[in-house]
Tab-separated table of C-alpha atoms in Angstrom:
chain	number	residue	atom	x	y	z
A	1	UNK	CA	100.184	124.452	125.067
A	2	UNK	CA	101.640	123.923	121.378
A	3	UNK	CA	101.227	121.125	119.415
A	4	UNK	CA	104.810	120.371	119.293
A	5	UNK	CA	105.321	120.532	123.498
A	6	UNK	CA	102.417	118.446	123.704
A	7	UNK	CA	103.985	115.837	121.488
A	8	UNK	CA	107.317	116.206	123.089
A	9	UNK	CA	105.785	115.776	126.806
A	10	UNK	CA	103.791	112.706	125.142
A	11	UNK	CA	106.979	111.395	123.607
A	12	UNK	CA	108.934	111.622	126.809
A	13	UNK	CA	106.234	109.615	128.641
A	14	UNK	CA	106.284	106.705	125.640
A	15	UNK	CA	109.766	106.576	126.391
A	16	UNK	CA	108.567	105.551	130.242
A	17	UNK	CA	106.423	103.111	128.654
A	18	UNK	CA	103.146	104.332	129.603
A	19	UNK	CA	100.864	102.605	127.128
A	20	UNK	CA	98.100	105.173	127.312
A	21	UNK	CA	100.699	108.188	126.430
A	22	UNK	CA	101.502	105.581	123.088
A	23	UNK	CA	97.799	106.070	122.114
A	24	UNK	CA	97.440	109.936	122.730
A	25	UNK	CA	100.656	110.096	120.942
A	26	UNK	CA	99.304	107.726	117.747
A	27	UNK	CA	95.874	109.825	117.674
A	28	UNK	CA	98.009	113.293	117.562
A	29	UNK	CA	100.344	112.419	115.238
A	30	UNK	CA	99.104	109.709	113.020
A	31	UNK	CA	97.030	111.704	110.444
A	32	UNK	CA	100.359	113.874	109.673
A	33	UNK	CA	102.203	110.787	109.870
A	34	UNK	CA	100.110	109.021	107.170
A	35	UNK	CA	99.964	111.795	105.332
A	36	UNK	CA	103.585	111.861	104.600
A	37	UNK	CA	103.727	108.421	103.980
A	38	UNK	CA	101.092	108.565	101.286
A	39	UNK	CA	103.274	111.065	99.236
A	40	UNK	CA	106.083	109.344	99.641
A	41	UNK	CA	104.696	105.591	98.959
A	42	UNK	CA	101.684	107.441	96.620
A	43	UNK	CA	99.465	103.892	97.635
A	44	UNK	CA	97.516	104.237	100.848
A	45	UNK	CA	97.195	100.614	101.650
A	46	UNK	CA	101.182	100.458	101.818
A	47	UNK	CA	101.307	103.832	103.869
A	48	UNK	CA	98.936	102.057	106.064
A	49	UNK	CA	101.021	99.079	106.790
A	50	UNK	CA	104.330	101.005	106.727
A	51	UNK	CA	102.326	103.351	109.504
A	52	UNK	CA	102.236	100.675	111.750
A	53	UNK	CA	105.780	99.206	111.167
A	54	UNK	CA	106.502	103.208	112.032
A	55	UNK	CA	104.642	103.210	115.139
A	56	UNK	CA	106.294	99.608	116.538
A	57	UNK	CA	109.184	101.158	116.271
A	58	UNK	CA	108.915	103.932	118.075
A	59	UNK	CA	107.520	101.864	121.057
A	60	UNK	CA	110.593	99.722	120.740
A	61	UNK	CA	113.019	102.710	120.111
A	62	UNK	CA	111.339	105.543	121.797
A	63	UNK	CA	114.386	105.475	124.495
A	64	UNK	CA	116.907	106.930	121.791
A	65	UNK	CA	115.151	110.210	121.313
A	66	UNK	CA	117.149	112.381	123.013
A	67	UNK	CA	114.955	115.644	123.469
A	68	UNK	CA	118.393	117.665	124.694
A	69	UNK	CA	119.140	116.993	120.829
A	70	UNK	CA	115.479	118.585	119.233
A	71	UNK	CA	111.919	118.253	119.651
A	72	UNK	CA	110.084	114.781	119.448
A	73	UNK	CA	108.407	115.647	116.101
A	74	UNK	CA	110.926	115.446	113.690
A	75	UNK	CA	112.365	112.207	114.941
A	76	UNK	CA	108.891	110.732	114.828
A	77	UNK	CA	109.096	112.013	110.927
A	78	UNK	CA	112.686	110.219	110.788
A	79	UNK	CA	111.610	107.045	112.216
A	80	UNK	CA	108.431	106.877	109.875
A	81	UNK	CA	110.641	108.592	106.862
A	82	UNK	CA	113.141	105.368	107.198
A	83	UNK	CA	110.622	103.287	107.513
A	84	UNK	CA	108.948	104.044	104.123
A	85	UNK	CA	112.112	103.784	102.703
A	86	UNK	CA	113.567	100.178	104.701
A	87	UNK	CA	110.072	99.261	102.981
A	88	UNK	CA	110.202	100.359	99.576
A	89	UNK	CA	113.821	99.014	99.035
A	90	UNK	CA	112.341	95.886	99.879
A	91	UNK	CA	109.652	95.877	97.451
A	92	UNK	CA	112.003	97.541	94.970
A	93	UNK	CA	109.706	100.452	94.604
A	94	UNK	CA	110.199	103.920	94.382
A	95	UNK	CA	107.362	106.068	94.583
A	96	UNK	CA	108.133	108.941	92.044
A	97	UNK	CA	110.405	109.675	88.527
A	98	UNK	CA	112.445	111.918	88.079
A	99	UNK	CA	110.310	113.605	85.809
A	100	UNK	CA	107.522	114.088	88.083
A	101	UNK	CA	109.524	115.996	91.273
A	102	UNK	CA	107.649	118.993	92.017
A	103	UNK	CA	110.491	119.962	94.002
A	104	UNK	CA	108.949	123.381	95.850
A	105	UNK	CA	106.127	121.139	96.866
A	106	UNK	CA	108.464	118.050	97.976
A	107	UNK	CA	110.209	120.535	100.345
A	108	UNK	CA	106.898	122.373	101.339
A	109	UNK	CA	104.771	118.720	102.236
A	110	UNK	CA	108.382	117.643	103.500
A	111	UNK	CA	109.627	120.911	106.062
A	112	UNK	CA	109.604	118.495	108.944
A	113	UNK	CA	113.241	117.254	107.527
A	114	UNK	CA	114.556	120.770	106.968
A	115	UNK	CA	114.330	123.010	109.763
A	116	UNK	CA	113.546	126.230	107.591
A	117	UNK	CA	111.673	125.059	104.382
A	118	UNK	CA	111.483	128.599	102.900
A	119	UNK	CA	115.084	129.473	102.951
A	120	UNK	CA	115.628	125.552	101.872
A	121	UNK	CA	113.282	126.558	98.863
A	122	UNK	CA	114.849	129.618	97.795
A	123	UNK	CA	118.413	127.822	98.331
A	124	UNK	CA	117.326	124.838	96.287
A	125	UNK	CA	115.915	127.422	93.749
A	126	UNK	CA	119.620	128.882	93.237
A	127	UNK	CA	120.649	125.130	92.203
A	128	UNK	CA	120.745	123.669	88.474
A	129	UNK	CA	117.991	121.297	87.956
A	130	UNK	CA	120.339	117.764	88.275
A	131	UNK	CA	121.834	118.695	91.148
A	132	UNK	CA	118.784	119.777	92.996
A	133	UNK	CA	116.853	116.560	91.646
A	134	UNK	CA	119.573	114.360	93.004
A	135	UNK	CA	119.298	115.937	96.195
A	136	UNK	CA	116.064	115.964	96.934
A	137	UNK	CA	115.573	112.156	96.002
A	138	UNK	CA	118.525	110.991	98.210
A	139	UNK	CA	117.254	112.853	101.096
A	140	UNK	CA	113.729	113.332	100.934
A	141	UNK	CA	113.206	109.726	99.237
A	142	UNK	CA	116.391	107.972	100.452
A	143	UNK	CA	118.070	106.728	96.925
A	144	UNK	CA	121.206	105.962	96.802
A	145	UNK	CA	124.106	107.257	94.665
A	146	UNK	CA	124.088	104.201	92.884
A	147	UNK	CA	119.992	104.104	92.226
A	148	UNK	CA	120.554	107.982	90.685
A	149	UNK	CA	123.073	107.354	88.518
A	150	UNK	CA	120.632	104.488	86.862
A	151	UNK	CA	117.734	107.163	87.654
A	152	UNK	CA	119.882	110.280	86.025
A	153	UNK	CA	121.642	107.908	83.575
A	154	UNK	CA	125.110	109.532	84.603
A	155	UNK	CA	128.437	107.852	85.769
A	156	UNK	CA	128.025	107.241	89.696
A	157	UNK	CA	131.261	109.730	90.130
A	158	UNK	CA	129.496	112.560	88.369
A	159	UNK	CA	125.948	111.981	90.625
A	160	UNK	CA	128.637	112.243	93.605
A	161	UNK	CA	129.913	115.142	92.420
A	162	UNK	CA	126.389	117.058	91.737
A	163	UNK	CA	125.457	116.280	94.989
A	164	UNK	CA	128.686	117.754	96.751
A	165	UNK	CA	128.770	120.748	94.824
A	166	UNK	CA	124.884	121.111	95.090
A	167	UNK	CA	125.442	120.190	98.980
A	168	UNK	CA	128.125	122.960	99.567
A	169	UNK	CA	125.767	125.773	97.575
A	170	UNK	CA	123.046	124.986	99.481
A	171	UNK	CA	125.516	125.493	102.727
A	172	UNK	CA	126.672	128.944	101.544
A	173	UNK	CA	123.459	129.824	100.952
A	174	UNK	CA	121.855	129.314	104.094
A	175	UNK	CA	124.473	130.709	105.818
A	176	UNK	CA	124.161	133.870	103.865
């Protein structure tokens, strides 16, 4: 059995509210889960705490996965992704600059949020640097338009407007 069925078929149980599912399901997952909270937060005490806000809330919100809509994985990445970031907003934090995006490796420690990470790679590749910057913090590290334009130091209409034009390359790309 495959990693992934065995976390769906866990997941799907949690959502039953079988307590010792939760804890297979924590012991599976956990060490990937902390992992991408420690690049994102970069402080492992934080990425500790935020692991367990993560992990409450998918007890309390494991009925909303809807597996006819993917596998459980990437909605366990989701629910621990927007938890980092519900959590650094509050602590008006951010974990990286601008000047220190490694963006191939962002996408590569990141692939659970984009379902093929080497055609995401080469698409981002194709993209000026600003645009693919701005993308890659509002989606990967959940800034808003407004925080880039302080970030990039640009007018909040032109931020918009890398990201739509950066959005709608990336499209044509991967449907090429």
């Amino acid at each position: 059995m495959s990693w992934n069925h065995e976390v769906d078929i866990l997941m799907a149980q949690v959502k039953l509210k079988h307590s010792p599912a939760f804890k297979k399901l924590y012991e599976h997952t956990s060490s990937k889960l902390y992992g991408l909270l420690i690049k994102m937060l970069g402080d492992k005490e934080l990425a500790a705490d935020v692991l367990q806000d993560a992990y409450t809330k998918i007890w309390q919100n494991a009925a909303q996965h809807n597996s006819s809509m993917g596998e459980a994985w990437p909605w366990l990445c989701q629910v621990t992704r927007n938890t980092a970031l519900d959590k650094l907003r509050q602590i008006k934090r951010y974990p990286l600059s601008l000047e220190d995006v490694d963006w191939v490796e962002e996408i590569q420690e990141s692939n659970h949020l984009w379902q093929s990470s080497y055609d995401m790679r080469r698409c981002l590749g194709k993209l000026k640097q600003e645009p693919r910057q701005a993308i890659i913090f509002s989606y990967i590290y959940g800034l808003t338009h407004k925080e880039l334009a302080e970030q990039f130091k640009q007018p909040l209409g032109t931020l918009k407007s890398w990201i739509r034009r950066g959005m709608k390359e990336l499209e044509t790309c991967l449907d090429a």
